[in-house]
């Protein structure tokens, strides 16, 4: 049985003070809920969120990490630094990182492998552009991201990874994939994991959908059999909206 897992991705939003205010409100709203959740937030707010969410089941995630232990990598943050703060999750390979910051399947793979040496669970993003979808290449693109991104990762490690299907054309555009489109790709991802690993592994992997998820469409998306959760951008910035999604 896979427990639903809803993660927020705040992207480059919220100061420390704003994060603290969100946490104070959200903690109260979330209490007693069975659905698992985490907030993936800017580095500067992680410590305050870990502190605020201490003693609750609410996880805290980063949105990126470097794959080296340490070194001359100006502007980067290591897995050890995140672990020291007490971070539970880390997004890897978000399309915005791929598009604006040169993330590739190869760096995704290195980051996943480094995270898997720690207690931090990766949330690995995959998804096609509109151009790729219109050209009928959507399944090839996502399969390629999985095969290359997960290269050399063992069965035991694979079950720790959350996979998020995020079609680029549905991110921040208000244009959500239909539940059928989202469900179809999440089923394809699970089948690809069966091919790469086996049914037992694929059955345990949490697969999220992300792209303009909001309170109004969360139920129909979560009703799709192969969708176990959502990676929520804009709608995770308001505690009440995010809680409505969690309560789908
Ligand atoms: P939106 O929910 O704002 O479309 O963002 C989705 C996303 O990129 C989550 O990682």
mmCIF file of C-alpha atoms and ligand atoms in Angstrom:
data_model
loop_
_atom_site.group_PDB
_atom_site.id
_atom_site.type_symbol
_atom_site.label_atom_id
_atom_site.label_comp_id
_atom_site.label_asym_id
_atom_site.label_seq_id
_atom_site.Cartn_x
_atom_site.Cartn_y
_atom_site.Cartn_z
ATOM 1 C CA UNK A 1 0.000 0.000 0.000
ATOM 2 C CA UNK A 2 1.396 3.344 -1.040
ATOM 3 C CA UNK A 3 0.518 6.229 1.266
ATOM 4 C CA UNK A 4 -0.379 9.426 -0.642
ATOM 5 C CA UNK A 5 2.426 11.978 -0.548
ATOM 6 C CA UNK A 6 1.832 15.649 -1.284
ATOM 7 C CA UNK A 7 4.876 17.886 -1.553
ATOM 8 C CA UNK A 8 4.973 21.636 -1.956
ATOM 9 C CA UNK A 9 7.667 23.252 -4.087
ATOM 10 C CA UNK A 10 7.990 26.875 -3.078
ATOM 11 C CA UNK A 11 10.587 27.624 -5.769
ATOM 12 C CA UNK A 12 12.135 31.082 -5.129
ATOM 13 C CA UNK A 13 9.360 32.344 -2.876
ATOM 14 C CA UNK A 14 9.214 33.227 0.837
ATOM 15 C CA UNK A 15 11.625 34.879 3.229
ATOM 16 C CA UNK A 16 12.423 33.338 6.599
ATOM 17 C CA UNK A 17 9.722 35.400 8.268
ATOM 18 C CA UNK A 18 7.161 34.353 5.652
ATOM 19 C CA UNK A 19 8.164 30.701 5.992
ATOM 20 C CA UNK A 20 7.727 30.882 9.769
ATOM 21 C CA UNK A 21 4.276 32.421 9.427
ATOM 22 C CA UNK A 22 3.254 29.730 6.933
ATOM 23 C CA UNK A 23 4.541 26.967 9.216
ATOM 24 C CA UNK A 24 2.672 28.268 12.241
ATOM 25 C CA UNK A 25 -0.606 28.266 10.314
ATOM 26 C CA UNK A 26 0.010 25.027 8.403
ATOM 27 C CA UNK A 27 0.948 22.943 11.474
ATOM 28 C CA UNK A 28 -2.455 23.590 12.983
ATOM 29 C CA UNK A 29 -4.322 22.801 9.776
ATOM 30 C CA UNK A 30 -2.367 19.586 9.135
ATOM 31 C CA UNK A 31 -2.694 18.014 12.579
ATOM 32 C CA UNK A 32 -4.336 14.579 12.505
ATOM 33 C CA UNK A 33 -3.997 14.094 8.737
ATOM 34 C CA UNK A 34 -2.911 10.705 7.314
ATOM 35 C CA UNK A 35 -1.578 11.954 3.978
ATOM 36 C CA UNK A 36 2.188 12.462 4.070
ATOM 37 C CA UNK A 37 3.520 15.861 3.205
ATOM 38 C CA UNK A 38 6.657 17.960 2.878
ATOM 39 C CA UNK A 39 7.549 21.500 1.947
ATOM 40 C CA UNK A 40 10.499 21.950 -0.427
ATOM 41 C CA UNK A 41 11.697 25.442 0.267
ATOM 42 C CA UNK A 42 14.565 27.862 -0.439
ATOM 43 C CA UNK A 43 17.814 26.997 1.371
ATOM 44 C CA UNK A 44 17.580 30.085 3.583
ATOM 45 C CA UNK A 45 14.257 28.942 5.082
ATOM 46 C CA UNK A 46 15.102 25.262 5.674
ATOM 47 C CA UNK A 47 16.399 25.643 9.198
ATOM 48 C CA UNK A 48 13.400 27.597 10.386
ATOM 49 C CA UNK A 49 11.034 25.051 8.803
ATOM 50 C CA UNK A 50 12.832 22.089 10.393
ATOM 51 C CA UNK A 51 12.529 23.862 13.729
ATOM 52 C CA UNK A 52 8.850 24.752 13.239
ATOM 53 C CA UNK A 53 7.865 21.281 12.022
ATOM 54 C CA UNK A 54 9.825 19.457 14.752
ATOM 55 C CA UNK A 55 7.569 16.946 16.508
ATOM 56 C CA UNK A 56 5.113 16.867 13.561
ATOM 57 C CA UNK A 57 4.976 14.502 10.563
ATOM 58 C CA UNK A 58 5.548 17.381 8.135
ATOM 59 C CA UNK A 59 8.753 16.882 6.162
ATOM 60 C CA UNK A 60 11.135 19.529 4.887
ATOM 61 C CA UNK A 61 12.848 19.393 1.507
ATOM 62 C CA UNK A 62 15.463 21.298 -0.465
ATOM 63 C CA UNK A 63 15.046 22.020 -4.168
ATOM 64 C CA UNK A 64 18.566 21.259 -5.339
ATOM 65 C CA UNK A 65 21.922 19.965 -4.088
ATOM 66 C CA UNK A 66 25.464 19.438 -5.407
ATOM 67 C CA UNK A 67 26.854 15.959 -5.929
ATOM 68 C CA UNK A 68 30.343 16.599 -4.484
ATOM 69 C CA UNK A 69 31.091 16.210 -0.767
ATOM 70 C CA UNK A 70 32.690 19.658 -0.685
ATOM 71 C CA UNK A 71 34.928 21.771 -2.871
ATOM 72 C CA UNK A 72 35.381 24.935 -4.891
ATOM 73 C CA UNK A 73 31.815 25.134 -6.225
ATOM 74 C CA UNK A 74 30.758 28.703 -5.599
ATOM 75 C CA UNK A 75 27.096 29.028 -4.737
ATOM 76 C CA UNK A 76 26.472 25.323 -4.189
ATOM 77 C CA UNK A 77 25.234 23.337 -1.169
ATOM 78 C CA UNK A 78 26.247 19.755 -0.297
ATOM 79 C CA UNK A 79 24.210 16.789 0.877
ATOM 80 C CA UNK A 80 26.067 16.862 4.203
ATOM 81 C CA UNK A 81 25.065 20.488 4.753
ATOM 82 C CA UNK A 82 21.411 19.611 4.181
ATOM 83 C CA UNK A 83 21.668 16.559 6.423
ATOM 84 C CA UNK A 84 23.138 18.675 9.213
ATOM 85 C CA UNK A 85 20.073 20.924 9.127
ATOM 86 C CA UNK A 86 17.767 17.897 9.281
ATOM 87 C CA UNK A 87 16.269 18.014 5.789
ATOM 88 C CA UNK A 88 14.158 14.983 4.792
ATOM 89 C CA UNK A 89 13.782 15.373 1.002
ATOM 90 C CA UNK A 90 15.488 17.005 -1.959
ATOM 91 C CA UNK A 91 14.048 17.698 -5.411
ATOM 92 C CA UNK A 92 16.393 16.668 -8.229
ATOM 93 C CA UNK A 93 16.096 17.434 -11.926
ATOM 94 C CA UNK A 94 13.219 19.899 -11.839
ATOM 95 C CA UNK A 95 12.558 21.197 -15.353
ATOM 96 C CA UNK A 96 13.428 24.732 -14.212
ATOM 97 C CA UNK A 97 16.861 23.475 -13.139
ATOM 98 C CA UNK A 98 17.227 21.645 -16.460
ATOM 99 C CA UNK A 99 16.087 24.695 -18.458
ATOM 100 C CA UNK A 100 17.895 27.551 -16.663
ATOM 101 C CA UNK A 101 20.794 25.958 -14.778
ATOM 102 C CA UNK A 102 22.179 23.274 -17.055
ATOM 103 C CA UNK A 103 20.878 20.244 -15.149
ATOM 104 C CA UNK A 104 21.230 17.105 -17.263
ATOM 105 C CA UNK A 105 20.312 13.447 -16.836
ATOM 106 C CA UNK A 106 23.957 12.901 -15.941
ATOM 107 C CA UNK A 107 23.991 15.446 -13.094
ATOM 108 C CA UNK A 108 20.594 14.158 -11.952
ATOM 109 C CA UNK A 109 22.137 10.704 -11.718
ATOM 110 C CA UNK A 110 25.143 11.951 -9.725
ATOM 111 C CA UNK A 111 22.911 13.917 -7.339
ATOM 112 C CA UNK A 112 20.585 10.943 -6.793
ATOM 113 C CA UNK A 113 23.533 8.684 -6.028
ATOM 114 C CA UNK A 114 24.978 11.161 -3.543
ATOM 115 C CA UNK A 115 21.623 11.714 -1.815
ATOM 116 C CA UNK A 116 21.152 7.958 -1.534
ATOM 117 C CA UNK A 117 24.256 7.764 0.657
ATOM 118 C CA UNK A 118 22.391 9.988 3.132
ATOM 119 C CA UNK A 119 19.063 9.904 4.963
ATOM 120 C CA UNK A 120 17.566 12.432 2.519
ATOM 121 C CA UNK A 121 14.996 11.034 0.072
ATOM 122 C CA UNK A 122 15.207 12.353 -3.494
ATOM 123 C CA UNK A 123 12.175 13.577 -5.426
ATOM 124 C CA UNK A 124 13.232 13.055 -9.031
ATOM 125 C CA UNK A 125 11.392 15.075 -11.679
ATOM 126 C CA UNK A 126 10.767 13.988 -15.249
ATOM 127 C CA UNK A 127 8.557 15.402 -17.976
ATOM 128 C CA UNK A 128 8.290 16.459 -21.582
ATOM 129 C CA UNK A 129 7.963 19.862 -23.258
ATOM 130 C CA UNK A 130 4.923 20.799 -25.328
ATOM 131 C CA UNK A 131 6.992 20.464 -28.484
ATOM 132 C CA UNK A 132 8.027 16.934 -27.525
ATOM 133 C CA UNK A 133 4.430 16.008 -26.673
ATOM 134 C CA UNK A 134 3.084 17.407 -29.936
ATOM 135 C CA UNK A 135 5.760 15.476 -31.842
ATOM 136 C CA UNK A 136 4.581 12.272 -30.143
ATOM 137 C CA UNK A 137 7.904 11.868 -28.319
ATOM 138 C CA UNK A 138 6.540 12.196 -24.782
ATOM 139 C CA UNK A 139 7.034 8.581 -23.762
ATOM 140 C CA UNK A 140 10.521 8.341 -25.289
ATOM 141 C CA UNK A 141 11.591 11.539 -23.520
ATOM 142 C CA UNK A 142 10.390 10.454 -20.086
ATOM 143 C CA UNK A 143 11.761 6.930 -20.521
ATOM 144 C CA UNK A 144 15.149 8.399 -21.464
ATOM 145 C CA UNK A 145 15.143 10.613 -18.361
ATOM 146 C CA UNK A 146 14.383 7.577 -16.191
ATOM 147 C CA UNK A 147 16.909 5.236 -17.795
ATOM 148 C CA UNK A 148 19.740 7.786 -17.742
ATOM 149 C CA UNK A 149 18.839 9.470 -14.459
ATOM 150 C CA UNK A 150 18.509 6.166 -12.596
ATOM 151 C CA UNK A 151 21.512 4.470 -14.175
ATOM 152 C CA UNK A 152 23.310 2.240 -11.666
ATOM 153 C CA UNK A 153 20.788 2.764 -8.853
ATOM 154 C CA UNK A 154 19.982 -0.433 -6.940
ATOM 155 C CA UNK A 155 16.558 -1.895 -6.177
ATOM 156 C CA UNK A 156 16.878 -1.017 -2.498
ATOM 157 C CA UNK A 157 17.733 2.574 -3.314
ATOM 158 C CA UNK A 158 15.044 2.912 -5.988
ATOM 159 C CA UNK A 159 12.236 2.439 -3.479
ATOM 160 C CA UNK A 160 13.492 5.478 -1.562
ATOM 161 C CA UNK A 161 13.127 7.717 -4.629
ATOM 162 C CA UNK A 162 9.893 9.601 -5.275
ATOM 163 C CA UNK A 163 9.302 10.157 -8.993
ATOM 164 C CA UNK A 164 7.404 13.301 -10.001
ATOM 165 C CA UNK A 165 5.922 13.517 -13.493
ATOM 166 C CA UNK A 166 5.859 17.183 -14.397
ATOM 167 C CA UNK A 167 4.946 17.997 -17.994
ATOM 168 C CA UNK A 168 6.744 21.286 -18.649
ATOM 169 C CA UNK A 169 3.751 22.758 -20.501
ATOM 170 C CA UNK A 170 1.588 22.399 -17.379
ATOM 171 C CA UNK A 171 3.956 24.120 -14.923
ATOM 172 C CA UNK A 172 2.856 27.546 -13.765
ATOM 173 C CA UNK A 173 0.731 27.932 -16.867
ATOM 174 C CA UNK A 174 -2.656 27.186 -15.354
ATOM 175 C CA UNK A 175 -2.889 24.528 -18.056
ATOM 176 C CA UNK A 176 -3.199 21.269 -16.134
ATOM 177 C CA UNK A 177 -2.759 17.934 -17.805
ATOM 178 C CA UNK A 178 -6.089 16.133 -17.860
ATOM 179 C CA UNK A 179 -6.310 13.431 -15.198
ATOM 180 C CA UNK A 180 -6.158 10.911 -18.053
ATOM 181 C CA UNK A 181 -2.978 12.436 -19.515
ATOM 182 C CA UNK A 182 -1.355 12.552 -16.077
ATOM 183 C CA UNK A 183 -2.537 9.041 -15.184
ATOM 184 C CA UNK A 184 -1.374 7.629 -18.516
ATOM 185 C CA UNK A 185 2.173 8.909 -18.031
ATOM 186 C CA UNK A 186 2.338 7.858 -14.379
ATOM 187 C CA UNK A 187 1.261 4.351 -15.440
ATOM 188 C CA UNK A 188 3.935 4.440 -18.149
ATOM 189 C CA UNK A 189 6.535 5.442 -15.540
ATOM 190 C CA UNK A 190 5.504 2.529 -13.302
ATOM 191 C CA UNK A 191 5.720 0.122 -16.259
ATOM 192 C CA UNK A 192 9.157 1.468 -17.115
ATOM 193 C CA UNK A 193 10.212 0.800 -13.506
ATOM 194 C CA UNK A 194 8.923 -2.777 -13.877
ATOM 195 C CA UNK A 195 11.125 -3.145 -16.973
ATOM 196 C CA UNK A 196 14.133 -1.570 -15.254
ATOM 197 C CA UNK A 197 13.650 -3.291 -11.878
ATOM 198 C CA UNK A 198 10.668 -5.538 -11.172
ATOM 199 C CA UNK A 199 7.036 -5.392 -10.137
ATOM 200 C CA UNK A 200 7.838 -5.460 -6.435
ATOM 201 C CA UNK A 201 10.023 -2.349 -6.695
ATOM 202 C CA UNK A 202 7.661 -0.526 -9.082
ATOM 203 C CA UNK A 203 4.728 -1.190 -6.727
ATOM 204 C CA UNK A 204 6.478 0.583 -3.875
ATOM 205 C CA UNK A 205 7.650 3.710 -5.684
ATOM 206 C CA UNK A 206 5.615 6.840 -5.017
ATOM 207 C CA UNK A 207 4.772 8.592 -8.296
ATOM 208 C CA UNK A 208 3.528 12.172 -8.114
ATOM 209 C CA UNK A 209 1.994 14.427 -10.720
ATOM 210 C CA UNK A 210 2.995 18.099 -10.810
ATOM 211 C CA UNK A 211 1.781 21.000 -12.929
ATOM 212 C CA UNK A 212 -0.916 23.503 -11.929
ATOM 213 C CA UNK A 213 -2.342 21.282 -9.191
ATOM 214 C CA UNK A 214 -4.835 23.280 -7.123
ATOM 215 C CA UNK A 215 -7.704 22.607 -4.702
ATOM 216 C CA UNK A 216 -10.183 22.496 -7.606
ATOM 217 C CA UNK A 217 -8.451 19.691 -9.520
ATOM 218 C CA UNK A 218 -6.658 17.698 -6.792
ATOM 219 C CA UNK A 219 -9.444 15.129 -6.326
ATOM 220 C CA UNK A 220 -9.721 14.120 -9.974
ATOM 221 C CA UNK A 221 -5.962 13.860 -10.301
ATOM 222 C CA UNK A 222 -5.636 11.799 -7.119
ATOM 223 C CA UNK A 223 -8.437 9.507 -8.303
ATOM 224 C CA UNK A 224 -6.166 8.173 -11.043
ATOM 225 C CA UNK A 225 -4.909 4.769 -10.010
ATOM 226 C CA UNK A 226 -1.202 5.246 -10.691
ATOM 227 C CA UNK A 227 -0.941 8.740 -9.174
ATOM 228 C CA UNK A 228 0.164 8.619 -5.545
ATOM 229 C CA UNK A 229 0.569 12.295 -4.846
ATOM 230 C CA UNK A 230 1.283 15.736 -6.183
ATOM 231 C CA UNK A 231 4.210 18.135 -6.403
ATOM 232 C CA UNK A 232 2.550 21.484 -5.962
ATOM 233 C CA UNK A 233 4.090 24.828 -6.921
ATOM 234 C CA UNK A 234 2.002 27.985 -6.718
ATOM 235 C CA UNK A 235 -0.833 26.491 -4.668
ATOM 236 C CA UNK A 236 1.557 25.378 -1.910
ATOM 237 C CA UNK A 237 2.383 28.966 -0.998
ATOM 238 C CA UNK A 238 -0.876 29.448 0.886
ATOM 239 C CA UNK A 239 -1.367 27.113 3.857
ATOM 240 C CA UNK A 240 -5.141 26.830 3.344
ATOM 241 C CA UNK A 241 -4.875 26.028 -0.372
ATOM 242 C CA UNK A 242 -2.151 23.449 0.177
ATOM 243 C CA UNK A 243 -4.156 21.875 3.005
ATOM 244 C CA UNK A 244 -7.209 21.614 0.713
ATOM 245 C CA UNK A 245 -5.058 19.740 -1.787
ATOM 246 C CA UNK A 246 -3.757 17.437 0.957
ATOM 247 C CA UNK A 247 -7.348 16.806 2.011
ATOM 248 C CA UNK A 248 -8.293 15.940 -1.600
HETATM 249 P P1 LIG B 1 2.798 24.849 -10.397
HETATM 250 O O1 LIG B 1 1.983 24.018 -9.435
HETATM 251 O O2 LIG B 1 2.950 26.269 -9.970
HETATM 252 O O3 LIG B 1 2.319 24.681 -11.816
HETATM 253 O O4 LIG B 1 4.293 24.255 -10.363
HETATM 254 C C1 LIG B 1 4.474 22.894 -10.501
HETATM 255 C C2 LIG B 1 5.885 22.563 -10.180
HETATM 256 O O5 LIG B 1 6.801 22.891 -10.908
HETATM 257 C C3 LIG B 1 6.151 21.846 -8.932
HETATM 258 O O6 LIG B 1 7.467 21.397 -8.882
#
